[in-house]
Every structure is written in structure tokens, then in C-alpha cells.
Amino acid sequence: MPARRLPSWVWVTGLTAGAIAAVVALTAQAESGPHPTASAVKSPHASASAGAKPSAAPKPSAPSQARVPEKSGAGRRVVYSLGQHRVWLVDADDTARRTFAVWPGTVNPAVGSYTVSVRKDAVTGSDGVAIEHVVYFSAASGVNIAFSNAVDGSSPPPAAAGAQTGGIRMAKADGTALWAFGETGTKVRVVD
């Protein structure tokens, strides 16, 4: 007796049910993963004191913030503005490739020119947070100053009273971009 073929609607129904089951399983898996919480974040514009009010994310850039600051040097460089809490990745033709807001540490570098001296894939920050894309360029008051991002993508918690932290944190995508741009020897210009 020859095998009977199943109608096409049976195949379509079976494949659709399987796809829905896979989506439900992946959704459940994603929901159980780690998520940054708004209660453990600090605005990049807030002070570094323990009483700083948390904010979920850096504020989007305004058109005036998108321009590379004047007197920030020339050529390919990373520009960090202390006052704007903002970084620019600038190409050799002085065009900003990318700009983004950051969360500064409690110790700031002095205004001036630096170079990227050391890079580390991943370490634990002085606040106990797992960080990656660590790009060191300065030291002040015995504290190393570096750009980095949290491995889990969260912003840093408010600093404890009297804590000295030199990490300039950024969103994960921005940390990845700075890591790719800021090779050892890359110029860093800190401006007001």
C-alpha cells in the first residue's frame, strides 16, 4: 500500500505552531536575563555626590552639542568636554564621526592634551562593576582616568561619599565605538 501524502494545510499549520512555540520560548528566555534598572543609574549631568538623582540614560544631543568644540586641537582625536559631559570621535579631516554623552567619575582629568596609553578588554571598576573597553589616557590625584562601559550596559550607580573614581562611563554601543577608534597612541583632548 503506497504512503499517503499529507495535505499542504497540515504542513503549514505544523510549521506555524512550531514557529510560535519558538518565539514564546525565546521571549521567556529574554525576559529572564539581566536588565539594567532605572534606580541604579546616574545622570551624566548630575554631580558625583552620593545624593545625586538617578536618570535612566544620557540626554540626547542638541544641535549645538553635535559640533566639535573650538580649541580642541586638529586631526584624528578623541575630544572630551568636562562641562558638557560629552565625547566626540573626530576623524583626520576634523569631522566628528560620533558624539555621545557620558557619566564622568568623581576625579576629572585636567584640561589638556593626552594620548591613549593603555587599553584593557575587561576589568572590574573601582565601584565593583564589571567594565569593558577600558581606554586609559591620564591620571589625576593618584587616580587613573579611563573611558569604559559596563559589561551589562548599565550606567554607574551614584558614587559613595568621598569615593575617588576616574572612570568615564558611556553606553555600551558608544564604548564599542570608542574602543575601535581609540587605539594606543590616539590623541585625547580634554576641554572645558
Tab-separated table of C-alpha atoms in Angstrom:
chain	number	residue	atom	x	y	z
A	1	MET	CA	0.000	0.000	0.000
A	2	PRO	CA	1.574	3.334	-1.031
A	3	ALA	CA	2.206	6.100	1.584
A	4	ARG	CA	-0.388	8.834	1.719
A	5	ARG	CA	0.701	12.421	1.323
A	6	LEU	CA	-0.421	14.924	3.908
A	7	PRO	CA	-2.354	17.938	2.645
A	8	SER	CA	-0.380	21.197	2.474
A	9	TRP	CA	-2.565	22.872	5.128
A	10	VAL	CA	-1.323	20.271	7.665
A	11	TRP	CA	2.297	21.222	6.914
A	12	VAL	CA	1.576	24.962	7.112
A	13	THR	CA	-0.303	24.564	10.398
A	14	GLY	CA	2.510	22.476	11.887
A	15	LEU	CA	5.239	24.909	10.840
A	16	THR	CA	3.236	27.894	12.125
A	17	ALA	CA	2.671	26.231	15.510
A	18	GLY	CA	6.389	25.404	15.731
A	19	ALA	CA	7.387	28.986	14.928
A	20	ILE	CA	5.016	30.379	17.553
A	21	ALA	CA	6.409	27.962	20.150
A	22	ALA	CA	9.968	29.051	19.298
A	23	VAL	CA	9.077	32.763	19.636
A	24	VAL	CA	7.390	32.136	23.009
A	25	ALA	CA	10.445	30.197	24.252
A	26	LEU	CA	12.876	32.919	23.128
A	27	THR	CA	10.712	35.645	24.681
A	28	ALA	CA	10.650	33.799	28.012
A	29	GLN	CA	14.427	33.355	27.866
A	30	ALA	CA	14.997	37.065	27.121
A	31	GLU	CA	12.674	38.136	29.953
A	32	SER	CA	14.657	36.105	32.486
A	33	GLY	CA	18.007	37.720	31.515
A	34	PRO	CA	19.681	40.682	33.293
A	35	HIS	CA	18.175	44.127	32.764
A	36	PRO	CA	19.564	47.479	33.923
A	37	THR	CA	17.237	49.247	36.312
A	38	ALA	CA	16.466	52.940	36.432
A	39	SER	CA	17.016	53.008	40.198
A	40	ALA	CA	20.724	52.214	39.804
A	41	VAL	CA	21.659	54.873	37.289
A	42	LYS	CA	23.140	58.326	37.450
A	43	SER	CA	22.613	61.168	35.033
A	44	PRO	CA	25.754	62.219	33.208
A	45	HIS	CA	24.844	65.778	34.146
A	46	ALA	CA	24.425	65.101	37.879
A	47	SER	CA	27.143	65.718	40.424
A	48	ALA	CA	29.203	62.785	41.616
A	49	SER	CA	27.894	63.056	45.165
A	50	ALA	CA	26.019	60.240	46.858
A	51	GLY	CA	22.852	62.334	46.833
A	52	ALA	CA	22.734	62.626	43.042
A	53	LYS	CA	19.364	61.905	41.492
A	54	PRO	CA	19.437	58.882	39.133
A	55	SER	CA	18.489	59.201	35.475
A	56	ALA	CA	17.829	56.357	33.033
A	57	ALA	CA	20.093	57.457	30.176
A	58	PRO	CA	22.249	60.268	28.877
A	59	LYS	CA	20.237	63.059	27.333
A	60	PRO	CA	20.141	63.131	23.511
A	61	SER	CA	22.466	65.613	21.868
A	62	ALA	CA	21.273	69.047	20.927
A	63	PRO	CA	22.470	70.519	17.625
A	64	SER	CA	24.913	72.809	19.463
A	65	GLN	CA	26.454	69.799	21.221
A	66	ALA	CA	26.980	67.940	17.940
A	67	ARG	CA	29.716	70.359	16.816
A	68	VAL	CA	33.279	69.598	17.844
A	69	PRO	CA	34.322	72.187	20.474
A	70	GLU	CA	36.579	75.012	19.322
A	71	LYS	CA	40.193	74.875	20.512
A	72	SER	CA	40.037	71.072	20.757
A	73	GLY	CA	43.051	70.508	18.539
A	74	ALA	CA	43.252	69.232	14.985
A	75	GLY	CA	43.454	65.877	13.267
A	76	ARG	CA	42.230	62.466	14.377
A	77	ARG	CA	41.434	62.568	18.096
A	78	VAL	CA	39.020	61.865	20.941
A	79	VAL	CA	37.608	65.073	22.449
A	80	TYR	CA	36.160	65.040	25.973
A	81	SER	CA	34.250	68.072	27.301
A	82	LEU	CA	34.201	68.335	31.089
A	83	GLY	CA	31.341	70.847	31.080
A	84	GLN	CA	29.111	69.052	28.580
A	85	HIS	CA	29.944	65.511	29.796
A	86	ARG	CA	30.308	64.600	26.125
A	87	VAL	CA	32.802	62.822	23.879
A	88	TRP	CA	33.485	63.296	20.158
A	89	LEU	CA	35.369	60.844	17.952
A	90	VAL	CA	36.965	63.128	15.355
A	91	ASP	CA	38.442	61.986	12.016
A	92	ALA	CA	41.675	63.332	10.499
A	93	ASP	CA	39.675	65.891	8.461
A	94	ASP	CA	38.218	67.330	11.727
A	95	THR	CA	34.769	65.813	11.089
A	96	ALA	CA	33.008	64.314	14.101
A	97	ARG	CA	32.400	60.644	13.351
A	98	ARG	CA	30.333	60.181	16.514
A	99	THR	CA	29.375	62.122	19.641
A	100	PHE	CA	27.688	60.917	22.823
A	101	ALA	CA	27.009	61.836	26.444
A	102	VAL	CA	28.995	60.178	29.247
A	103	TRP	CA	28.872	59.738	33.020
A	104	PRO	CA	32.094	61.193	34.499
A	105	GLY	CA	33.840	59.826	37.565
A	106	THR	CA	34.469	61.905	40.666
A	107	VAL	CA	38.042	62.792	39.603
A	108	ASN	CA	38.417	64.759	36.366
A	109	PRO	CA	41.482	64.994	34.147
A	110	ALA	CA	42.984	68.458	33.726
A	111	VAL	CA	42.210	70.357	30.534
A	112	GLY	CA	44.931	69.487	28.025
A	113	SER	CA	46.281	67.008	25.501
A	114	TYR	CA	46.900	63.318	26.195
A	115	THR	CA	47.365	60.069	24.320
A	116	VAL	CA	45.785	56.668	24.865
A	117	SER	CA	48.418	54.844	26.911
A	118	VAL	CA	46.863	51.503	27.865
A	119	ARG	CA	43.822	49.512	26.781
A	120	LYS	CA	42.204	46.619	28.633
A	121	ASP	CA	39.428	44.416	27.271
A	122	ALA	CA	37.692	43.948	30.620
A	123	VAL	CA	38.308	44.633	34.322
A	124	THR	CA	36.337	45.381	37.481
A	125	GLY	CA	35.844	49.111	38.081
A	126	SER	CA	36.644	50.774	41.401
A	127	ASP	CA	32.876	50.767	42.057
A	128	GLY	CA	32.773	46.954	41.751
A	129	VAL	CA	31.055	46.963	38.339
A	130	ALA	CA	32.338	44.684	35.550
A	131	ILE	CA	33.519	47.033	32.783
A	132	GLU	CA	34.924	46.579	29.288
A	133	HIS	CA	36.555	48.596	26.514
A	134	VAL	CA	38.777	50.381	29.048
A	135	VAL	CA	40.863	53.113	27.377
A	136	TYR	CA	43.323	54.821	29.775
A	137	PHE	CA	44.693	58.265	28.917
A	138	SER	CA	45.501	60.183	32.132
A	139	ALA	CA	45.904	60.139	35.902
A	140	ALA	CA	44.902	62.804	38.437
A	141	SER	CA	45.261	62.821	42.232
A	142	GLY	CA	46.656	59.287	42.042
A	143	VAL	CA	43.561	58.020	40.179
A	144	ASN	CA	43.767	56.561	36.661
A	145	ILE	CA	41.381	58.207	34.185
A	146	ALA	CA	39.836	55.992	31.506
A	147	PHE	CA	36.843	55.685	29.209
A	148	SER	CA	34.788	52.483	29.641
A	149	ASN	CA	31.340	50.946	29.597
A	150	ALA	CA	29.628	48.487	31.921
A	151	VAL	CA	29.551	44.939	30.535
A	152	ASP	CA	25.804	44.739	31.204
A	153	GLY	CA	25.211	48.118	29.528
A	154	SER	CA	24.040	49.893	32.690
A	155	SER	CA	25.073	53.343	33.836
A	156	PRO	CA	27.138	53.657	37.015
A	157	PRO	CA	25.463	53.844	40.423
A	158	PRO	CA	25.916	57.105	42.355
A	159	ALA	CA	29.406	57.296	43.856
A	160	ALA	CA	29.765	56.750	47.588
A	161	ALA	CA	30.583	59.868	49.585
A	162	GLY	CA	34.290	60.605	49.309
A	163	ALA	CA	34.906	57.927	46.647
A	164	GLN	CA	37.545	58.726	44.029
A	165	THR	CA	36.659	57.228	40.665
A	166	GLY	CA	38.315	58.035	37.352
A	167	GLY	CA	36.061	56.040	35.063
A	168	ILE	CA	34.261	57.994	32.360
A	169	ARG	CA	31.389	55.633	31.580
A	170	MET	CA	29.283	55.511	28.456
A	171	ALA	CA	26.566	53.427	26.874
A	172	LYS	CA	27.681	50.031	25.573
A	173	ALA	CA	27.411	50.930	21.854
A	174	ASP	CA	29.423	54.112	22.461
A	175	GLY	CA	32.055	52.134	24.396
A	176	THR	CA	32.386	49.735	21.476
A	177	ALA	CA	32.812	52.652	19.053
A	178	LEU	CA	35.423	54.378	21.239
A	179	TRP	CA	37.312	51.068	21.665
A	180	ALA	CA	37.505	50.651	17.880
A	181	PHE	CA	38.560	54.307	17.388
A	182	GLY	CA	40.917	54.843	20.353
A	183	GLU	CA	43.909	52.645	19.671
A	184	THR	CA	47.070	53.044	21.768
A	185	GLY	CA	48.689	56.358	20.797
A	186	THR	CA	45.419	58.042	19.743
A	187	LYS	CA	45.283	61.717	20.772
A	188	VAL	CA	42.799	62.691	23.506
A	189	ARG	CA	41.943	66.352	24.032
A	190	VAL	CA	40.167	67.393	27.248
A	191	VAL	CA	38.367	70.738	27.074
A	192	ASP	CA	36.164	72.750	29.422
